Coordinates of C-alpha atoms in Angstrom, one line a residue:
M1 CA 40.1 250.7 103.6
T2 CA 38.6 249.8 100.2
S3 CA 38.1 246.3 98.8
L4 CA 39.7 245.5 95.5
H5 CA 38.7 242.5 93.6
F6 CA 40.8 239.7 92.0
D7 CA 39.3 236.2 92.1
S8 CA 42.3 234.5 93.7
L9 CA 43.0 237.1 96.4
V10 CA 41.4 238.9 99.3
L11 CA 42.7 242.4 98.7
F12 CA 42.3 245.7 100.8
H13 CA 43.7 249.2 99.9
D14 CA 43.8 252.2 102.1
P15 CA 44.6 255.1 100.0
A16 CA 45.1 257.4 102.9
L17 CA 47.7 255.1 104.4
R18 CA 48.9 254.0 101.0
L19 CA 48.6 250.4 102.4
L20 CA 48.0 247.2 100.4
Y21 CA 46.9 243.9 102.2
H22 CA 46.4 240.6 100.3
R23 CA 45.8 237.0 101.1
W24 CA 45.4 234.0 98.8
R25 CA 41.9 232.7 98.6
G26 CA 42.2 230.4 95.6
Q27 CA 41.9 227.2 97.7
H28 CA 44.6 224.5 96.6
N29 CA 44.6 225.6 92.9
M30 CA 47.7 227.6 91.9
H31 CA 46.6 228.2 88.2
R32 CA 45.9 231.8 89.1
F33 CA 49.0 232.4 91.2
R34 CA 51.1 234.3 88.5
P35 CA 48.2 236.4 87.3
A36 CA 47.4 237.3 91.0
V37 CA 51.1 238.2 91.7
E38 CA 51.1 240.3 88.5
F39 CA 48.0 242.1 89.6
V40 CA 49.6 242.9 92.9
Q41 CA 52.7 244.2 91.2
H42 CA 50.4 246.5 89.1
L43 CA 48.7 247.8 92.4
L44 CA 52.0 248.5 94.0
H45 CA 53.0 250.7 91.2
Q46 CA 49.6 252.3 90.4
H47 CA 48.8 253.3 93.9
A48 CA 52.4 254.2 95.1
I49 CA 52.0 251.8 98.0
E50 CA 54.2 252.5 101.0
S51 CA 53.1 249.8 103.4
W52 CA 52.3 246.2 102.2
V53 CA 51.0 243.2 104.0
I54 CA 51.5 239.8 102.4
D55 CA 49.4 237.2 104.3
L56 CA 50.6 233.7 103.4
N57 CA 47.6 232.0 105.1
G58 CA 45.7 229.9 102.6
L59 CA 48.5 229.8 100.1
P60 CA 49.2 226.2 98.9
N61 CA 52.7 225.0 98.7
L62 CA 54.8 227.3 96.3
G63 CA 56.2 224.9 93.6
L64 CA 59.9 225.2 92.7
E65 CA 59.0 226.8 89.3
D66 CA 56.9 229.5 91.0
Q67 CA 59.8 230.1 93.5
I68 CA 62.2 230.5 90.6
W69 CA 59.8 232.9 88.8
L70 CA 59.4 235.1 92.0
S71 CA 63.1 235.1 92.5
D72 CA 64.1 235.9 88.9
E73 CA 61.2 237.9 87.5
V74 CA 59.1 239.5 90.4
L75 CA 61.7 240.4 93.1
P76 CA 63.7 242.6 90.7
T77 CA 60.5 244.6 89.9
L78 CA 60.6 245.7 93.4
A79 CA 63.8 247.5 93.5
P80 CA 62.6 250.6 91.6
L81 CA 59.6 251.1 94.1
T82 CA 61.2 253.9 96.0
H83 CA 57.9 254.7 97.7
L84 CA 57.6 251.2 99.3
R85 CA 58.9 251.5 102.8
Q86 CA 57.6 248.5 104.8
L87 CA 56.5 244.9 104.1
A88 CA 54.9 242.9 106.8
L89 CA 55.0 239.2 106.0
V90 CA 52.3 237.2 107.8
L91 CA 53.6 233.6 108.0
S92 CA 51.1 230.7 108.0
P93 CA 51.6 227.4 109.9
N94 CA 52.7 225.9 106.7
V95 CA 56.4 225.4 107.3
Y96 CA 57.2 224.7 103.7
N97 CA 55.9 228.1 102.6
Q98 CA 57.6 229.8 105.5
L99 CA 61.0 228.4 104.4
A100 CA 60.3 229.2 100.8
A101 CA 59.5 232.9 101.8
E102 CA 62.4 233.2 103.9
T103 CA 64.6 231.8 101.2
L104 CA 63.3 234.1 98.5
L105 CA 63.8 237.1 100.6
H106 CA 67.3 236.1 101.3
Q107 CA 68.2 235.5 97.7
G108 CA 66.5 238.6 96.6
Q109 CA 67.6 241.0 99.4
H110 CA 69.7 243.2 97.0
H111 CA 66.3 244.1 95.3
L112 CA 64.6 244.9 98.7
R113 CA 65.2 248.4 99.8
F114 CA 62.5 248.6 102.5
D115 CA 61.9 247.2 106.0
I116 CA 60.5 243.6 106.2
Q117 CA 59.2 242.1 109.4
F118 CA 57.6 238.6 110.0
F119 CA 54.4 238.2 111.9
S120 CA 52.1 235.2 113.0
D121 CA 48.9 237.3 112.5
S122 CA 47.6 240.1 110.4
V123 CA 46.5 242.3 113.5
A124 CA 50.1 242.5 114.5
A125 CA 51.2 243.2 111.0
L126 CA 48.8 246.0 110.5
D127 CA 49.6 247.4 113.9
W128 CA 53.3 247.6 113.0
L129 CA 52.5 249.3 109.8
I130 CA 50.1 252.0 111.1
N131 CA 51.5 252.5 114.6
P132 CA 55.2 253.3 114.1
T133 CA 55.8 254.3 117.7
G134 CA 55.4 250.7 118.9
L135 CA 53.2 252.0 121.8
P136 CA 49.8 250.5 122.3
A137 CA 47.0 252.5 120.7
M138 CA 45.3 254.7 123.2
P139 CA 41.5 254.7 123.1
V140 CA 39.8 258.1 122.2
T141 CA 38.0 259.6 125.2
S142 CA 35.4 262.3 124.9
R143 CA 38.0 264.8 126.3
M144 CA 40.2 264.2 123.4
V145 CA 37.5 265.1 120.8
A146 CA 37.4 268.6 119.8

């Protein structure tokens, strides 16, 4: 996985898996929220992302204006992303943002043509994305190595 840089996000991209992970790191300052979301939109298109992790941990409360913007302006841009297959949403303990995220996804469901799952931690989210069998990963032994 490679690290991408944007001042208000922790971003990781794995080109081989066509996976993008991001988490807010902008403290309690939301002035960079919209540019950060626009940067993520660009990455989704530029890298033909198939698997996407949105980690809501650290994100301050989403204001009503930002929620409307996400619903009206951002969610419709996801519909044409035919390469996007899975979204893992890591919910934070912030109940307000959990409800906001669920409401946004419900309102924009006609734009979302990919599988969405909710998780309480990023490890489980990544496991769902990279281990589609659902079986626990098996450790590599020396016998398995050619």
